CSV table of C-alpha atoms and ligand atoms in Angstrom, one decimal:
chain,number,residue,atom,x,y,z
X,274,MET,CA,-0.1,0.1,0.1
X,275,ALA,CA,1.3,3.4,-0.9
X,276,PRO,CA,2.3,5.7,1.9
X,277,SER,CA,-0.7,8.0,3.2
X,278,ALA,CA,-0.4,11.2,1.5
X,279,ILE,CA,-2.0,12.8,4.4
X,280,GLU,CA,0.8,14.0,6.6
X,281,GLU,CA,0.5,13.6,10.4
X,282,GLN,CA,-0.5,16.9,11.9
X,283,ILE,CA,2.0,17.9,14.5
X,284,PRO,CA,-0.1,20.0,16.8
X,285,ILE,CA,1.5,23.4,17.5
X,286,GLU,CA,1.6,24.2,21.0
X,287,LYS,CA,-0.7,27.4,21.7
X,288,PRO,CA,0.4,29.5,24.6
X,289,ILE,CA,-2.7,29.7,27.3
X,290,VAL,CA,-3.7,33.2,27.6
X,291,LYS,CA,-4.6,33.1,31.6
X,292,PRO,CA,-7.0,35.9,32.6
X,293,TRP,CA,-5.2,38.8,34.2
X,294,SER,CA,-6.9,41.1,36.6
X,295,ARG,CA,-5.9,44.4,37.9
X,296,PRO,CA,-3.9,44.4,41.3
X,297,ALA,CA,-5.4,46.1,44.2
X,298,PRO,CA,-4.9,50.1,44.1
X,299,THR,CA,-2.4,51.6,46.5
X,300,ASN,CA,-3.4,52.5,50.1
X,301,GLU,CA,-0.9,55.4,50.0
X,302,LYS,CA,-2.1,58.9,50.1
X,303,LEU,CA,-0.5,60.4,46.8
X,304,ASP,CA,-0.7,63.7,45.3
X,305,TRP,CA,-3.1,63.1,42.3
X,306,ALA,CA,-3.3,65.4,39.5
X,307,PRO,CA,-6.9,66.6,38.8
X,308,LEU,CA,-7.9,65.6,35.3
X,309,VAL,CA,-10.9,66.3,33.3
X,310,GLU,CA,-13.1,63.3,32.3
X,311,ILE,CA,-14.6,63.4,28.6
X,312,ASP,CA,-17.6,61.3,28.5
X,313,LEU,CA,-17.4,60.3,24.5
X,314,SER,CA,-21.1,58.7,25.2
X,315,ARG,CA,-22.3,62.1,24.4
X,316,PHE,CA,-20.5,62.7,21.1
X,317,ASP,CA,-23.5,61.9,18.9
X,318,GLU,CA,-26.0,63.7,20.9
X,319,PRO,CA,-27.2,67.1,19.4
X,320,GLY,CA,-24.6,69.7,20.2
X,321,GLY,CA,-22.7,66.8,22.0
X,322,LYS,CA,-19.4,67.4,20.0
X,323,GLU,CA,-19.3,71.0,20.6
X,324,GLU,CA,-20.1,70.8,24.3
X,325,LEU,CA,-17.3,68.0,24.6
X,326,ALA,CA,-14.8,70.4,22.7
X,327,LYS,CA,-15.5,73.1,25.0
X,328,GLN,CA,-14.6,70.6,28.2
X,329,LEU,CA,-11.6,69.5,26.4
X,330,TYR,CA,-10.1,72.8,25.5
X,331,ASP,CA,-8.2,73.3,29.1
X,332,ALA,CA,-7.0,69.9,29.2
X,333,VAL,CA,-5.4,69.9,25.3
X,334,THR,CA,-4.1,73.5,25.7
X,335,ARG,CA,-2.9,73.8,29.0
X,336,VAL,CA,-2.7,70.4,31.0
X,337,GLY,CA,-2.0,68.1,28.4
X,338,PHE,CA,-3.5,64.9,30.0
X,339,TRP,CA,-7.2,64.1,30.3
X,340,VAL,CA,-9.6,61.0,30.8
X,341,VAL,CA,-11.9,59.5,28.5
X,342,VAL,CA,-14.9,57.6,29.7
X,343,GLY,CA,-18.1,56.3,28.1
X,344,HIS,CA,-16.0,55.1,25.1
X,345,GLY,CA,-18.0,52.0,24.7
X,346,LEU,CA,-15.0,49.6,24.7
X,347,ASP,CA,-16.1,46.7,27.2
X,348,ASP,CA,-13.7,46.0,30.1
X,349,GLU,CA,-13.6,42.4,29.2
X,350,ARG,CA,-12.1,43.2,25.9
X,351,ILE,CA,-9.5,45.6,27.6
X,352,LEU,CA,-8.7,42.8,30.1
X,353,ARG,CA,-8.2,40.2,27.2
X,354,GLN,CA,-5.5,42.5,25.8
X,355,PHE,CA,-3.9,42.9,29.0
X,356,SER,CA,-3.9,39.2,29.4
X,357,ILE,CA,-2.4,38.6,25.8
X,358,GLY,CA,0.5,41.2,26.7
X,359,ASN,CA,0.9,39.4,30.2
X,360,ALA,CA,1.2,35.9,28.3
X,361,PHE,CA,3.7,37.5,25.8
X,362,PHE,CA,5.9,38.5,28.5
X,363,LYS,CA,6.1,35.2,29.9
X,364,GLU,CA,7.1,33.5,26.5
X,365,SER,CA,10.9,32.6,26.3
X,366,LEU,CA,13.6,35.1,25.2
X,367,GLU,CA,14.0,33.2,22.1
X,368,GLU,CA,10.3,33.6,21.0
X,369,LYS,CA,10.3,37.3,22.2
X,370,ARG,CA,13.7,38.1,20.2
X,371,SER,CA,12.2,36.3,17.1
X,372,PHE,CA,11.1,40.0,16.0
X,373,GLU,CA,12.9,43.0,17.6
X,374,CYS,CA,12.6,46.9,17.3
X,375,ASN,CA,14.9,48.0,14.4
X,376,PHE,CA,16.1,50.9,16.4
X,377,ALA,CA,19.0,51.5,13.8
X,378,GLU,CA,16.2,52.5,11.5
X,379,GLY,CA,14.0,54.3,14.1
X,380,GLU,CA,11.5,51.4,13.6
X,381,TYR,CA,9.4,50.8,16.7
X,382,PHE,CA,7.3,47.8,15.8
X,383,GLY,CA,8.3,44.2,17.4
X,384,TYR,CA,9.9,43.6,20.8
X,385,ARG,CA,11.9,45.9,22.9
X,386,GLU,CA,14.1,44.1,25.4
X,387,ASN,CA,15.1,45.3,28.8
X,388,SER,CA,18.7,44.9,28.1
X,389,ARG,CA,20.2,48.4,28.4
X,390,TRP,CA,22.3,49.8,31.1
X,391,ILE,CA,21.2,52.8,33.2
X,392,GLY,CA,24.4,55.1,32.7
X,393,GLU,CA,27.1,53.7,35.3
X,394,THR,CA,24.6,52.4,37.9
X,395,GLY,CA,24.9,48.8,37.2
X,396,VAL,CA,21.3,48.6,36.8
X,397,LYS,CA,19.5,47.7,33.8
X,398,ASP,CA,16.3,48.9,32.2
X,399,ASN,CA,13.4,47.2,33.7
X,400,ILE,CA,11.0,47.9,30.9
X,401,GLU,CA,10.1,45.2,28.0
X,402,MET,CA,7.4,46.0,25.5
X,403,LEU,CA,5.7,44.6,22.1
X,404,ASN,CA,4.6,47.1,19.7
X,405,ILE,CA,1.9,45.9,17.1
X,406,PRO,CA,1.1,48.0,14.1
X,407,LYS,CA,-2.4,48.8,12.8
X,408,ALA,CA,-4.4,46.1,11.0
X,409,ILE,CA,-4.0,47.5,7.4
X,410,PRO,CA,-2.7,45.7,4.2
X,411,GLU,CA,0.3,47.9,4.1
X,412,TRP,CA,1.8,46.3,7.1
X,413,ASP,CA,0.8,42.9,6.4
X,414,ASP,CA,4.7,41.9,5.9
X,415,VAL,CA,5.3,43.0,9.5
X,416,PRO,CA,6.5,39.9,11.2
X,417,LYS,CA,4.3,38.8,13.9
X,418,HIS,CA,5.0,36.9,17.3
X,419,ARG,CA,3.3,33.7,17.8
X,420,ILE,CA,0.8,35.0,20.5
X,421,VAL,CA,0.0,37.8,18.1
X,422,ARG,CA,-0.8,35.3,15.2
X,423,GLN,CA,-2.7,33.2,17.3
X,424,ASN,CA,-5.1,36.1,18.6
X,425,TYR,CA,-4.8,38.2,15.8
X,426,ASP,CA,-8.4,38.7,14.9
X,427,GLU,CA,-9.1,39.7,18.5
X,428,ILE,CA,-5.8,42.1,18.4
X,429,ALA,CA,-6.9,43.6,15.1
X,430,SER,CA,-10.5,44.5,16.0
X,431,PHE,CA,-9.3,45.9,19.2
X,432,HIS,CA,-6.8,48.0,17.2
X,433,ARG,CA,-9.1,49.2,14.7
X,434,ASP,CA,-12.2,49.9,17.3
X,435,LEU,CA,-9.8,51.9,19.7
X,436,PHE,CA,-9.1,54.4,16.6
X,437,ASP,CA,-12.6,54.6,15.5
X,438,LYS,CA,-14.2,54.8,19.1
X,439,VAL,CA,-11.7,57.1,20.9
X,440,ILE,CA,-8.8,58.3,18.8
X,441,ARG,CA,-11.0,59.6,15.6
X,442,LYS,CA,-13.6,61.3,18.1
X,443,LEU,CA,-10.7,63.0,20.1
X,444,PHE,CA,-9.3,64.3,16.7
X,445,VAL,CA,-12.8,65.5,15.6
X,446,LEU,CA,-13.0,67.5,19.1
X,447,MET,CA,-9.7,69.0,18.3
X,448,SER,CA,-10.5,70.0,15.0
X,449,ILE,CA,-13.6,71.8,16.3
X,450,ILE,CA,-11.3,73.7,18.9
X,451,LEU,CA,-9.0,74.7,16.0
X,452,GLU,CA,-11.8,75.8,13.9
X,453,LEU,CA,-11.0,73.5,11.1
X,454,PRO,CA,-13.2,71.1,9.0
X,455,GLU,CA,-14.1,68.1,11.7
X,456,ASP,CA,-12.2,65.5,9.7
X,457,HIS,CA,-9.0,67.5,9.4
X,458,LEU,CA,-7.0,65.8,12.2
X,459,VAL,CA,-8.4,62.4,11.5
X,460,GLN,CA,-7.4,62.6,8.0
X,461,ALA,CA,-3.8,63.5,9.1
X,462,HIS,CA,-3.7,60.6,11.1
X,463,ALA,CA,-6.1,58.2,8.9
X,464,TYR,CA,-6.0,54.5,10.2
X,465,ASP,CA,-6.2,53.1,6.5
X,466,ARG,CA,-2.7,55.0,5.6
X,467,ARG,CA,0.9,54.0,6.6
X,468,SER,CA,1.7,55.6,9.9
X,469,ASP,CA,3.8,54.3,12.8
X,470,ASP,CA,0.9,53.8,15.2
X,471,HIS,CA,1.1,51.0,17.5
X,472,LEU,CA,-0.7,49.3,20.1
X,473,ARG,CA,1.6,48.6,23.0
X,474,TYR,CA,1.9,45.9,25.9
X,475,MET,CA,4.3,46.9,28.3
X,476,ILE,CA,5.8,45.7,31.6
X,477,TYR,CA,7.7,47.4,34.1
X,478,ASN,CA,9.5,44.3,35.7
X,479,THR,CA,9.7,44.3,39.5
X,480,ARG,CA,12.9,45.9,41.2
X,481,THR,CA,14.3,46.0,44.8
X,482,GLN,CA,14.0,49.5,46.4
X,483,GLU,CA,17.7,49.6,45.9
X,484,GLU,CA,17.9,49.1,42.4
X,485,TRP,CA,14.8,51.6,41.9
X,486,ASP,CA,16.9,54.1,43.9
X,487,LYS,CA,20.0,53.6,41.8
X,488,ALA,CA,18.0,53.9,38.8
X,489,GLN,CA,15.9,57.0,39.5
X,490,GLY,CA,18.8,58.8,41.1
X,491,TYR,CA,20.6,58.5,37.8
X,492,THR,CA,17.3,59.8,35.8
X,493,LYS,CA,13.9,59.8,36.5
X,494,GLY,CA,13.3,59.7,32.7
X,495,GLY,CA,10.9,63.0,32.4
X,496,HIS,CA,9.9,63.2,28.6
X,497,THR,CA,7.4,64.1,26.1
X,498,ASP,CA,5.8,61.4,23.7
X,499,PHE,CA,7.1,61.4,20.2
X,500,GLY,CA,3.7,61.0,18.0
X,501,SER,CA,0.6,62.8,18.3
X,502,LEU,CA,-1.6,61.1,20.9
X,503,THR,CA,-1.0,58.5,23.5
X,504,LEU,CA,-3.6,56.4,25.2
X,505,LEU,CA,-3.0,54.7,28.5
X,506,PHE,CA,-5.7,51.8,29.9
X,507,SER,CA,-6.1,51.8,33.4
X,508,GLN,CA,-4.0,49.5,35.5
X,509,HIS,CA,-3.6,50.3,39.4
X,510,VAL,CA,0.1,50.1,39.9
X,511,ALA,CA,0.9,53.8,40.6
X,512,GLY,CA,3.9,55.6,39.2
X,513,LEU,CA,3.1,57.6,36.3
X,514,GLN,CA,3.6,61.6,37.0
X,515,ILE,CA,2.9,64.4,35.1
X,516,ARG,CA,4.6,67.7,35.4
X,517,THR,CA,2.1,70.6,35.9
X,518,SER,CA,2.2,73.9,34.3
X,519,ASP,CA,3.5,75.2,38.0
X,520,GLY,CA,6.4,72.8,37.4
X,521,GLU,CA,5.0,70.2,40.1
X,522,TRP,CA,5.1,66.6,39.6
X,523,LYS,CA,1.6,64.9,40.3
X,524,TYR,CA,0.4,61.3,40.0
X,525,VAL,CA,-2.2,60.2,37.5
X,526,LYS,CA,-4.9,58.3,39.2
X,527,PRO,CA,-6.4,55.3,37.3
X,528,VAL,CA,-10.3,56.0,36.5
X,529,GLU,CA,-12.4,52.7,36.5
X,530,GLY,CA,-13.5,52.4,33.0
X,531,GLY,CA,-11.3,55.3,31.8
X,532,ILE,CA,-8.6,55.8,29.4
X,533,THR,CA,-5.8,58.5,30.1
X,534,CYS,CA,-4.8,60.3,27.3
X,535,ASN,CA,-2.1,62.8,26.2
X,536,ILE,CA,-0.9,65.2,23.8
X,537,ALA,CA,2.5,64.2,22.1
X,538,ASP,CA,5.2,66.4,20.4
X,539,THR,CA,4.0,66.0,16.6
X,540,LEU,CA,0.4,67.3,17.6
X,541,SER,CA,2.3,70.1,19.2
X,542,PHE,CA,4.4,70.7,16.0
X,543,LEU,CA,1.2,70.7,13.7
X,544,THR,CA,-0.1,73.4,16.0
X,545,ASN,CA,2.8,75.4,16.8
X,546,GLY,CA,2.7,74.8,20.5
X,547,PHE,CA,-0.9,75.4,21.0
X,548,LEU,CA,-1.8,71.9,21.7
X,549,LYS,CA,0.5,71.1,24.7
X,550,SER,CA,2.8,67.9,24.6
X,551,THR,CA,3.0,67.2,28.4
X,552,ILE,CA,6.2,66.1,30.4
X,553,HIS,CA,5.6,63.0,32.2
X,554,ARG,CA,7.6,60.2,33.7
X,555,VAL,CA,7.3,56.8,35.6
X,556,VAL,CA,8.8,56.8,39.2
X,557,THR,CA,9.0,54.2,42.0
X,558,PRO,CA,5.6,52.5,42.7
X,559,PRO,CA,4.6,53.0,46.2
X,560,LYS,CA,5.8,50.5,48.9
X,561,ASP,CA,2.4,48.3,48.9
X,562,GLN,CA,2.9,47.9,45.1
X,563,ILE,CA,6.7,47.6,44.7
X,564,ASP,CA,6.5,43.7,44.3
X,565,ILE,CA,4.0,44.0,41.5
X,566,PRO,CA,5.0,43.7,37.9
X,567,ARG,CA,3.5,47.0,36.2
X,568,LEU,CA,1.6,45.6,33.0
X,569,GLY,CA,0.4,48.3,30.7
X,570,LEU,CA,-1.7,48.6,27.6
X,571,LEU,CA,-1.1,51.7,25.5
X,572,TYR,CA,-1.7,53.2,22.0
X,573,PHE,CA,0.4,55.5,20.2
X,574,CYS,CA,-0.9,57.5,17.4
X,575,ARG,CA,1.4,59.0,15.0
X,576,PRO,CA,1.2,61.2,11.9
X,577,GLY,CA,2.1,59.2,8.8
X,578,ASP,CA,3.8,59.3,5.7
X,579,ASP,CA,1.6,61.7,3.9
X,580,THR,CA,1.2,64.0,6.8
X,581,VAL,CA,3.9,66.9,6.4
X,582,MET,CA,5.1,68.6,9.8
X,583,ARG,CA,3.6,72.1,9.0
X,584,THR,CA,1.3,73.9,11.0
X,585,VAL,CA,-2.4,73.4,10.2
X,586,PRO,CA,-4.4,76.0,8.6
X,587,SER,CA,-6.4,76.9,11.6
X,588,PRO,CA,-8.5,80.4,11.8
X,589,LEU,CA,-7.8,80.1,15.4
X,590,LEU,CA,-4.3,79.7,15.4
X,591,ASP,CA,-4.4,82.5,12.9
X,592,ARG,CA,-6.0,84.8,15.0
X,593,LEU,CA,-3.5,84.0,17.8
X,594,GLY,CA,-0.6,84.7,15.6
X,595,LEU,CA,0.5,81.0,15.6
X,596,LEU,CA,0.2,80.6,11.9
X,597,THR,CA,3.4,81.7,10.0
X,598,GLU,CA,3.5,83.3,6.4
X,599,GLU,CA,5.4,80.1,5.6
X,600,ASP,CA,2.9,77.9,6.9
X,601,LYS,CA,0.1,79.4,4.8
X,602,ASN,CA,2.2,79.5,1.8
X,603,GLN,CA,2.9,75.9,2.2
X,604,SER,CA,6.6,76.4,1.0
X,605,LYS,CA,8.4,75.7,4.0
X,606,PRO,CA,10.3,72.4,3.3
X,607,ALA,CA,9.3,69.9,6.2
X,608,PRO,CA,9.5,66.2,7.1
X,609,THR,CA,6.7,63.9,7.1
X,610,GLY,CA,5.3,62.3,10.4
X,611,THR,CA,7.0,59.0,9.9
X,612,GLU,CA,10.3,60.8,9.0
X,613,TYR,CA,10.3,62.8,12.4
X,614,VAL,CA,9.3,60.1,14.4
X,615,ARG,CA,11.7,57.5,13.3
X,616,ALA,CA,14.4,60.1,13.6
X,617,ARG,CA,13.2,60.6,17.0
X,618,VAL,CA,13.1,56.8,18.0
X,619,LYS,CA,16.4,56.2,16.6
X,620,ASP,CA,18.1,59.0,18.5
X,621,VAL,CA,16.5,57.9,22.0
X,622,HIS,CA,16.6,54.1,21.6
X,623,HIS,CA,19.5,53.1,19.1
X,624,LYS,CA,21.9,52.7,22.1
X,625,THR,CA,23.0,50.1,24.7
X,626,VAL,CA,23.4,52.7,27.7
X,627,ILE,CA,20.6,55.0,28.8
X,628,ASP,CA,22.3,58.4,29.0
X,629,ARG,CA,21.0,61.4,31.2
X,630,ARG,CA,21.4,64.1,28.4
X,631,GLU,CA,21.2,67.3,30.8
X,632,ASN,CA,20.5,70.4,28.9
X,633,THR,CA,20.5,68.7,25.4
X,634,SER,CA,17.8,68.8,22.8
X,635,PHE,CA,16.6,66.8,19.7
X,636,GLU,CA,16.4,68.6,16.2
X,637,PHE,CA,15.5,67.1,12.9
X,638,LYS,CA,14.9,69.5,10.0
X,639,GLY,CA,13.7,72.4,12.1
X,640,LEU,CA,11.7,70.7,14.6
X,641,LYS,CA,13.1,70.7,18.0
X,642,VAL,CA,12.5,69.2,21.4
X,643,PRO,CA,14.2,69.1,24.8
X,644,ASN,CA,15.7,65.6,25.5
X,645,TYR,CA,15.6,66.0,29.4
X,646,TYR,CA,13.2,67.2,32.1
X,647,LYS,CA,14.0,67.3,35.7
D,15,LIG,O1,3.6,53.2,31.8
D,15,LIG,C1,3.3,54.4,32.0
D,15,LIG,O2,2.1,54.8,32.7
D,15,LIG,C2,3.5,55.4,30.9
D,15,LIG,C3,4.4,54.9,30.1
D,15,LIG,C4,5.0,56.0,29.0
D,15,LIG,O3,5.1,57.2,29.4
D,15,LIG,C5,5.5,55.9,27.7
D,15,LIG,O4,5.7,54.7,27.4
D,15,LIG,O5,5.8,56.9,27.0
D,16,LIG,FE1,5.3,58.5,27.6
């Protein structure tokens, strides 16, 4: 008898995604930042967008951070994403290294290992992350880790829904504030066009108090984000602080069912500093949480290949004197969103030792940001 043409199917072991749940909040009394809550369930009501835009004005122009509620993404789906992230970080180093961020080219998709030294401290960075691009045909060739492959439908629909239910609406509100056509900033960040947007699973692995002290004694890592908008899903390990306009550091409190949002550098460039990219950092967790790994779920929205880093034609910015003649003529040579962001990612991350960089700044084709904040 001829050998069977049907090859024996060897089952590929599927890593089990164990349900992850949020740890208990800290009992410590921390100095929390008062952040406005924007209820997106009101977006489609008559006059709802205009009312929400008014509520958002101070947050986007002065504070830089706010919280979105009523977004319509079920917590069950959010917890599934945290769980997939948690399962990813438990994979073997070999599997995690199967697709690493290509920092030499400023490419942030893939795995970032916690392998860099912090100055001369003898302590290493404790952050690992996995950045997953938008679910669009242009990124079909970007490799996927096996846990991403195995759960891709779920990840892709979460990615898209997050853009549609939250980011798109926030850009509409900001366009209303800027007196631009409602879809202006959505088009500048369109989901179906190439950009380095990514969903991020992130973990701050635990450290001893002594290691935290050494690392934070070297640099507390105050920074602004590189792209346009960052979304941060609630988890309960405290540590994120923002620097207020008075120069004080205040903690960001997780809001039940809320998503913390912040403006980042390219949105500030697109509005000549009108939208405020706020300085923030992550410090040692409180004593009652120091032994809990700090798992994070974030989304980073970037302007894409077609979006040139020139001030948007906003009547409000014009009245405020923030729209230059060069911007109006569209003659000023300027990099695209992707060019800028990749140059920034390369500058910050293409290194084996994290340096302190006091009093230095990053400049690329006329766009400039400080590198270091105390
Ligand atoms: O983990 C956090 O709370 C914020 C992380 C952050 O600032 C960043 O990844 O840019
Ligand atoms: Fe950040």
